[in-house]
PDB file of C-alpha atoms in Angstrom:
ATOM      1  CA  MET A   1    -110.202 -52.670-158.019  1.00  0.00           C
ATOM      2  CA  ASP A   2    -108.390 -52.203-154.713  1.00  0.00           C
ATOM      3  CA  ARG A   3    -105.543 -54.677-155.095  1.00  0.00           C
ATOM      4  CA  VAL A   4    -103.461 -56.116-157.890  1.00  0.00           C
ATOM      5  CA  TYR A   5    -102.460 -59.773-157.427  1.00  0.00           C
ATOM      6  CA  SER A   6    -100.760 -60.631-160.712  1.00  0.00           C
ATOM      7  CA  LEU A   7     -98.613 -58.575-163.083  1.00  0.00           C
ATOM      8  CA  SER A   8     -97.300 -59.030-166.616  1.00  0.00           C
ATOM      9  CA  VAL A   9     -94.753 -56.705-168.212  1.00  0.00           C
ATOM     10  CA  TYR A  10     -94.724 -55.807-171.934  1.00  0.00           C
ATOM     11  CA  GLU A  11     -92.338 -53.582-173.856  1.00  0.00           C
ATOM     12  CA  THR A  12     -92.257 -51.445-176.987  1.00  0.00           C
ATOM     13  CA  PRO A  13     -89.399 -49.166-178.101  1.00  0.00           C
ATOM     14  CA  THR A  14     -90.957 -46.211-176.270  1.00  0.00           C
ATOM     15  CA  HIS A  15     -92.821 -47.681-173.271  1.00  0.00           C
ATOM     16  CA  PHE A  16     -93.175 -50.516-170.785  1.00  0.00           C
ATOM     17  CA  TYR A  17     -96.726 -51.598-170.016  1.00  0.00           C
ATOM     18  CA  ILE A  18     -97.453 -53.308-166.718  1.00  0.00           C
ATOM     19  CA  ILE A  19    -100.783 -55.106-166.748  1.00  0.00           C
ATOM     20  CA  GLY A  20    -102.153 -56.011-163.325  1.00  0.00           C
ATOM     21  CA  SER A  21    -105.174 -58.134-162.511  1.00  0.00           C
ATOM     22  CA  ASP A  22    -107.321 -58.931-159.518  1.00  0.00           C
ATOM     23  CA  ALA A  23    -107.290 -62.368-157.875  1.00  0.00           C
ATOM     24  CA  THR A  24    -109.862 -63.752-160.334  1.00  0.00           C
ATOM     25  CA  GLU A  25    -108.102 -62.235-163.386  1.00  0.00           C
ATOM     26  CA  SER A  26    -111.357 -60.633-164.517  1.00  0.00           C
ATOM     27  CA  ILE A  27    -110.511 -56.957-163.798  1.00  0.00           C
ATOM     28  CA  PHE A  28    -107.300 -55.343-165.051  1.00  0.00           C
ATOM     29  CA  ARG A  29    -105.357 -52.108-164.525  1.00  0.00           C
ATOM     30  CA  THR A  30    -102.421 -50.679-166.467  1.00  0.00           C
ATOM     31  CA  LEU A  31     -99.260 -48.676-165.855  1.00  0.00           C
ATOM     32  CA  LYS A  32     -97.459 -47.079-168.789  1.00  0.00           C
ATOM     33  CA  ILE A  33     -93.773 -46.263-168.181  1.00  0.00           C
ATOM     34  CA  ASP A  34     -91.811 -44.005-170.517  1.00  0.00           C
ATOM     35  CA  ARG A  35     -88.528 -45.437-171.860  1.00  0.00           C
ATOM     36  CA  ILE A  36     -87.306 -42.386-173.780  1.00  0.00           C
ATOM     37  CA  THR A  37     -86.482 -39.976-170.959  1.00  0.00           C
ATOM     38  CA  GLN A  38     -83.560 -41.442-168.950  1.00  0.00           C
ATOM     39  CA  ASN A  39     -83.379 -38.761-166.271  1.00  0.00           C
ATOM     40  CA  GLU A  40     -87.064 -38.829-165.269  1.00  0.00           C
ATOM     41  CA  PHE A  41     -89.349 -41.596-164.150  1.00  0.00           C
ATOM     42  CA  ILE A  42     -92.547 -40.896-166.092  1.00  0.00           C
ATOM     43  CA  VAL A  43     -95.482 -43.176-165.265  1.00  0.00           C
ATOM     44  CA  GLY A  44     -99.082 -42.964-166.411  1.00  0.00           C
ATOM     45  CA  GLU A  45    -101.945 -44.817-164.799  1.00  0.00           C
ATOM     46  CA  PRO A  46    -105.354 -44.456-166.383  1.00  0.00           C
ATOM     47  CA  ASN A  47    -108.086 -44.341-163.746  1.00  0.00           C
ATOM     48  CA  HIS A  48    -109.947 -47.088-165.541  1.00  0.00           C
ATOM     49  CA  ASP A  49    -110.639 -50.779-164.960  1.00  0.00           C
ATOM     50  CA  TYR A  50    -110.430 -53.044-167.985  1.00  0.00           C
ATOM     51  CA  SER A  51    -112.132 -56.376-168.708  1.00  0.00           C
ATOM     52  CA  LYS A  52    -110.163 -59.325-170.136  1.00  0.00           C
ATOM     53  CA  ALA A  53    -111.471 -58.467-173.615  1.00  0.00           C
ATOM     54  CA  ASP A  54    -110.576 -54.757-173.165  1.00  0.00           C
ATOM     55  CA  ILE A  55    -107.015 -55.575-172.107  1.00  0.00           C
ATOM     56  CA  GLY A  56    -106.605 -57.932-175.074  1.00  0.00           C
ATOM     57  CA  GLU A  57    -107.797 -55.178-177.405  1.00  0.00           C
ATOM     58  CA  LEU A  58    -105.439 -52.640-175.786  1.00  0.00           C
ATOM     59  CA  LEU A  59    -102.444 -54.947-176.164  1.00  0.00           C
ATOM     60  CA  ALA A  60    -103.372 -55.716-179.767  1.00  0.00           C
ATOM     61  CA  THR A  61    -103.585 -51.987-180.548  1.00  0.00           C
ATOM     62  CA  VAL A  62    -100.218 -51.287-178.927  1.00  0.00           C
ATOM     63  CA  SER A  63     -98.675 -54.279-180.701  1.00  0.00           C
ATOM     64  CA  SER A  64     -99.955 -53.281-184.151  1.00  0.00           C
ATOM     65  CA  SER A  65     -98.589 -49.762-183.811  1.00  0.00           C
ATOM     66  CA  SER A  66     -95.062 -50.705-182.588  1.00  0.00           C
ATOM     67  CA  ILE A  67     -91.966 -52.359-183.949  1.00  0.00           C
ATOM     68  CA  VAL A  68     -89.695 -53.705-181.241  1.00  0.00           C
ATOM     69  CA  THR A  69     -86.542 -55.744-180.794  1.00  0.00           C
ATOM     70  CA  PRO A  70     -85.526 -57.224-177.445  1.00  0.00           C
ATOM     71  CA  THR A  71     -83.507 -54.843-175.317  1.00  0.00           C
ATOM     72  CA  GLU A  72     -80.335 -55.921-173.628  1.00  0.00           C
ATOM     73  CA  LYS A  73     -80.118 -56.590-169.961  1.00  0.00           C
ATOM     74  CA  TRP A  74     -76.635 -55.929-168.544  1.00  0.00           C
ATOM     75  CA  GLY A  75     -74.909 -56.724-171.846  1.00  0.00           C
ATOM     76  CA  ARG A  76     -76.805 -59.885-172.854  1.00  0.00           C
ATOM     77  CA  LYS A  77     -80.133 -60.570-174.534  1.00  0.00           C
ATOM     78  CA  ARG A  78     -83.024 -61.200-172.192  1.00  0.00           C
ATOM     79  CA  ASN A  79     -83.961 -64.849-172.244  1.00  0.00           C
ATOM     80  CA  SER A  80     -87.409 -64.216-170.777  1.00  0.00           C
ATOM     81  CA  THR A  81     -88.595 -61.962-173.600  1.00  0.00           C
ATOM     82  CA  VAL A  82     -91.431 -63.506-175.649  1.00  0.00           C
ATOM     83  CA  SER A  83     -92.924 -61.967-178.782  1.00  0.00           C
ATOM     84  CA  THR A  84     -96.679 -61.595-178.691  1.00  0.00           C
ATOM     85  CA  GLY A  85     -96.812 -60.921-182.429  1.00  0.00           C
ATOM     86  CA  GLY A  86     -96.374 -57.509-184.000  1.00  0.00           C
ATOM     87  CA  GLY A  87     -94.373 -54.992-182.040  1.00  0.00           C
ATOM     88  CA  LEU A  88     -95.093 -55.938-178.457  1.00  0.00           C
ATOM     89  CA  LEU A  89     -92.808 -58.159-176.389  1.00  0.00           C
ATOM     90  CA  ARG A  90     -93.775 -59.792-173.121  1.00  0.00           C
ATOM     91  CA  THR A  91     -90.747 -59.123-170.925  1.00  0.00           C
ATOM     92  CA  LEU A  92     -91.985 -60.792-167.756  1.00  0.00           C
ATOM     93  CA  GLU A  93     -94.732 -63.403-167.942  1.00  0.00           C
ATOM     94  CA  LYS A  94     -95.915 -63.270-164.354  1.00  0.00           C
ATOM     95  CA  ALA A  95     -95.016 -61.246-161.294  1.00  0.00           C
ATOM     96  CA  CYS A  96     -96.818 -61.070-157.984  1.00  0.00           C
ATOM     97  CA  GLY A  97     -95.670 -57.654-156.823  1.00  0.00           C
ATOM     98  CA  LEU A  98     -94.045 -54.372-157.776  1.00  0.00           C
ATOM     99  CA  ILE A  99     -91.305 -53.350-155.356  1.00  0.00           C
ATOM    100  CA  GLY A 100     -90.538 -50.066-157.081  1.00  0.00           C
ATOM    101  CA  ALA A 101     -87.931 -48.343-159.218  1.00  0.00           C
ATOM    102  CA  VAL A 102     -84.296 -47.497-158.506  1.00  0.00           C
ATOM    103  CA  ARG A 103     -81.853 -45.244-160.341  1.00  0.00           C
ATOM    104  CA  PHE A 104     -78.071 -45.259-160.189  1.00  0.00           C
ATOM    105  CA  LEU A 105     -76.354 -43.043-162.811  1.00  0.00           C
ATOM    106  CA  HIS A 106     -78.142 -43.631-166.130  1.00  0.00           C
ATOM    107  CA  GLY A 107     -81.819 -44.475-166.239  1.00  0.00           C
ATOM    108  CA  TYR A 108     -84.139 -46.408-163.940  1.00  0.00           C
ATOM    109  CA  TYR A 109     -84.566 -50.083-163.138  1.00  0.00           C
ATOM    110  CA  LEU A 110     -87.908 -51.655-162.305  1.00  0.00           C
ATOM    111  CA  LEU A 111     -87.958 -54.170-159.445  1.00  0.00           C
ATOM    112  CA  LEU A 112     -90.676 -56.833-159.440  1.00  0.00           C
ATOM    113  CA  VAL A 113     -91.404 -59.809-157.198  1.00  0.00           C
ATOM    114  CA  SER A 114     -91.332 -62.641-159.738  1.00  0.00           C
ATOM    115  CA  LYS A 115     -91.850 -65.469-157.266  1.00  0.00           C
ATOM    116  CA  ALA A 116     -93.359 -65.557-153.761  1.00  0.00           C
ATOM    117  CA  LYS A 117     -94.441 -68.227-151.319  1.00  0.00           C
ATOM    118  CA  GLN A 118     -97.274 -67.999-148.805  1.00  0.00           C
ATOM    119  CA  ILE A 119     -95.726 -68.614-145.394  1.00  0.00           C
ATOM    120  CA  CYS A 120     -98.554 -67.910-142.916  1.00  0.00           C
ATOM    121  CA  GLN A 121    -101.965 -66.433-142.226  1.00  0.00           C
ATOM    122  CA  ILE A 122    -102.821 -63.655-139.782  1.00  0.00           C
ATOM    123  CA  GLY A 123    -106.579 -63.957-139.438  1.00  0.00           C
ATOM    124  CA  ASN A 124    -107.884 -63.902-143.026  1.00  0.00           C
ATOM    125  CA  HIS A 125    -104.719 -62.259-144.365  1.00  0.00           C
ATOM    126  CA  SER A 126    -102.074 -64.228-146.273  1.00  0.00           C
ATOM    127  CA  ILE A 127     -98.442 -63.310-145.700  1.00  0.00           C
ATOM    128  CA  PHE A 128     -95.922 -64.008-148.496  1.00  0.00           C
ATOM    129  CA  LYS A 129     -92.123 -64.355-148.524  1.00  0.00           C
ATOM    130  CA  VAL A 130     -90.249 -63.021-151.563  1.00  0.00           C
ATOM    131  CA  GLU A 131     -88.569 -65.916-153.359  1.00  0.00           C
ATOM    132  CA  ASP A 132     -87.224 -64.169-156.479  1.00  0.00           C
ATOM    133  CA  VAL A 133     -86.920 -60.605-157.796  1.00  0.00           C
ATOM    134  CA  SER A 134     -86.570 -59.426-161.411  1.00  0.00           C
ATOM    135  CA  MET A 135     -84.728 -56.228-162.259  1.00  0.00           C
ATOM    136  CA  ILE A 136     -85.550 -54.645-165.627  1.00  0.00           C
ATOM    137  CA  TYR A 137     -83.594 -51.744-167.135  1.00  0.00           C
ATOM    138  CA  LEU A 138     -86.139 -49.253-168.421  1.00  0.00           C
ATOM    139  CA  PRO A 139     -84.435 -46.944-170.978  1.00  0.00           C
ATOM    140  CA  SER A 140     -84.575 -47.932-174.622  1.00  0.00           C
ATOM    141  CA  THR A 141     -80.942 -47.974-175.664  1.00  0.00           C
ATOM    142  CA  SER A 142     -78.776 -50.077-177.927  1.00  0.00           C
ATOM    143  CA  THR A 143     -75.485 -48.800-176.494  1.00  0.00           C
ATOM    144  CA  PRO A 144     -73.826 -50.814-173.742  1.00  0.00           C
ATOM    145  CA  LEU A 145     -74.175 -49.520-170.222  1.00  0.00           C
ATOM    146  CA  PRO A 146     -71.179 -47.546-168.927  1.00  0.00           C
ATOM    147  CA  PRO A 147     -68.896 -49.535-166.584  1.00  0.00           C
ATOM    148  CA  GLU A 148     -69.906 -47.414-163.571  1.00  0.00           C
ATOM    149  CA  GLU A 149     -73.584 -48.147-164.179  1.00  0.00           C
ATOM    150  CA  GLN A 150     -72.867 -51.863-164.525  1.00  0.00           C
ATOM    151  CA  ARG A 151     -70.871 -51.767-161.305  1.00  0.00           C
ATOM    152  CA  TYR A 152     -73.696 -50.127-159.333  1.00  0.00           C
ATOM    153  CA  ALA A 153     -76.262 -52.529-160.787  1.00  0.00           C
ATOM    154  CA  LYS A 154     -74.119 -55.525-159.797  1.00  0.00           C
ATOM    155  CA  LEU A 155     -73.649 -54.115-156.296  1.00  0.00           C
ATOM    156  CA  PHE A 156     -77.391 -53.622-155.940  1.00  0.00           C
ATOM    157  CA  GLN A 157     -77.990 -57.191-157.092  1.00  0.00           C
ATOM    158  CA  THR A 158     -75.997 -58.415-154.097  1.00  0.00           C
ATOM    159  CA  VAL A 159     -78.958 -57.390-151.901  1.00  0.00           C
ATOM    160  CA  ASP A 160     -80.662 -60.674-151.104  1.00  0.00           C
ATOM    161  CA  PHE A 161     -84.371 -59.976-151.443  1.00  0.00           C
ATOM    162  CA  THR A 162     -85.117 -63.661-150.734  1.00  0.00           C
ATOM    163  CA  THR A 163     -84.256 -63.433-147.041  1.00  0.00           C
ATOM    164  CA  ASN A 164     -86.449 -61.494-144.652  1.00  0.00           C
ATOM    165  CA  PHE A 165     -88.543 -59.697-147.286  1.00  0.00           C
ATOM    166  CA  TYR A 166     -92.286 -60.227-146.824  1.00  0.00           C
ATOM    167  CA  PHE A 167     -95.520 -58.710-148.095  1.00  0.00           C
ATOM    168  CA  SER A 168     -99.263 -59.050-147.952  1.00  0.00           C
ATOM    169  CA  TYR A 169    -101.941 -57.907-150.368  1.00  0.00           C
ATOM    170  CA  THR A 170    -104.410 -57.155-147.558  1.00  0.00           C
ATOM    171  CA  TYR A 171    -102.450 -56.693-144.311  1.00  0.00           C
ATOM    172  CA  LYS A 172    -100.171 -53.727-143.546  1.00  0.00           C
ATOM    173  CA  LEU A 173     -96.965 -55.338-142.315  1.00  0.00           C
ATOM    174  CA  SER A 174     -95.454 -51.951-141.429  1.00  0.00           C
ATOM    175  CA  ARG A 175     -98.026 -51.540-138.627  1.00  0.00           C
ATOM    176  CA  THR A 176     -98.219 -53.417-135.346  1.00  0.00           C
ATOM    177  CA  LEU A 177    -100.796 -56.155-134.734  1.00  0.00           C
ATOM    178  CA  GLN A 178    -102.577 -53.823-132.338  1.00  0.00           C
ATOM    179  CA  GLU A 179    -102.814 -50.999-134.901  1.00  0.00           C
ATOM    180  CA  ASN A 180    -104.159 -53.385-137.544  1.00  0.00           C
ATOM    181  CA  SER A 181    -106.706 -54.833-135.087  1.00  0.00           C
ATOM    182  CA  LEU A 182    -107.948 -51.364-134.150  1.00  0.00           C
ATOM    183  CA  ALA A 183    -108.160 -50.333-137.820  1.00  0.00           C
ATOM    184  CA  GLU A 184    -110.352 -53.395-138.623  1.00  0.00           C
ATOM    185  CA  LYS A 185    -112.723 -52.622-135.729  1.00  0.00           C
ATOM    186  CA  GLY A 186    -112.993 -48.877-136.469  1.00  0.00           C
TER     187      GLY A 186
END
């Protein structure tokens, strides 16, 4: 699978699991992000494609071997967390892109495009505008975030990702039209 079009985020006390699928939702890939180590961003990506049945089995296995309670997000319970039964919680139902991870003072935050709108086509390539971004605190902790961390997180949230942020699954927006045209021909 070359591209991931849809993402779901699940959590256990020790890991976040990001499940990505192709456009037809028949082939899946996974990312496993460690929640225990606050000072390092530890990510595992098996070099393996999963079928829908395989991914269901994987999630059931993870769920049956974990006990989890919803983590807090900036001092309040997440309202988007849904139990899948057992010890696995679905933290984010659907995302259309992974922006990356950012760290301030204590632990990392995951940034995901939770809503996007197609705004144009360049040839056969769809271009999307970011409409909404979700920010998830990764470390597994029951203690409140220090005031400095909360301050930096709030400052970062003032960045408006909904204006002038675009992406494409198939077209490299960081290159010029000429470079992309030459790459397609060659």
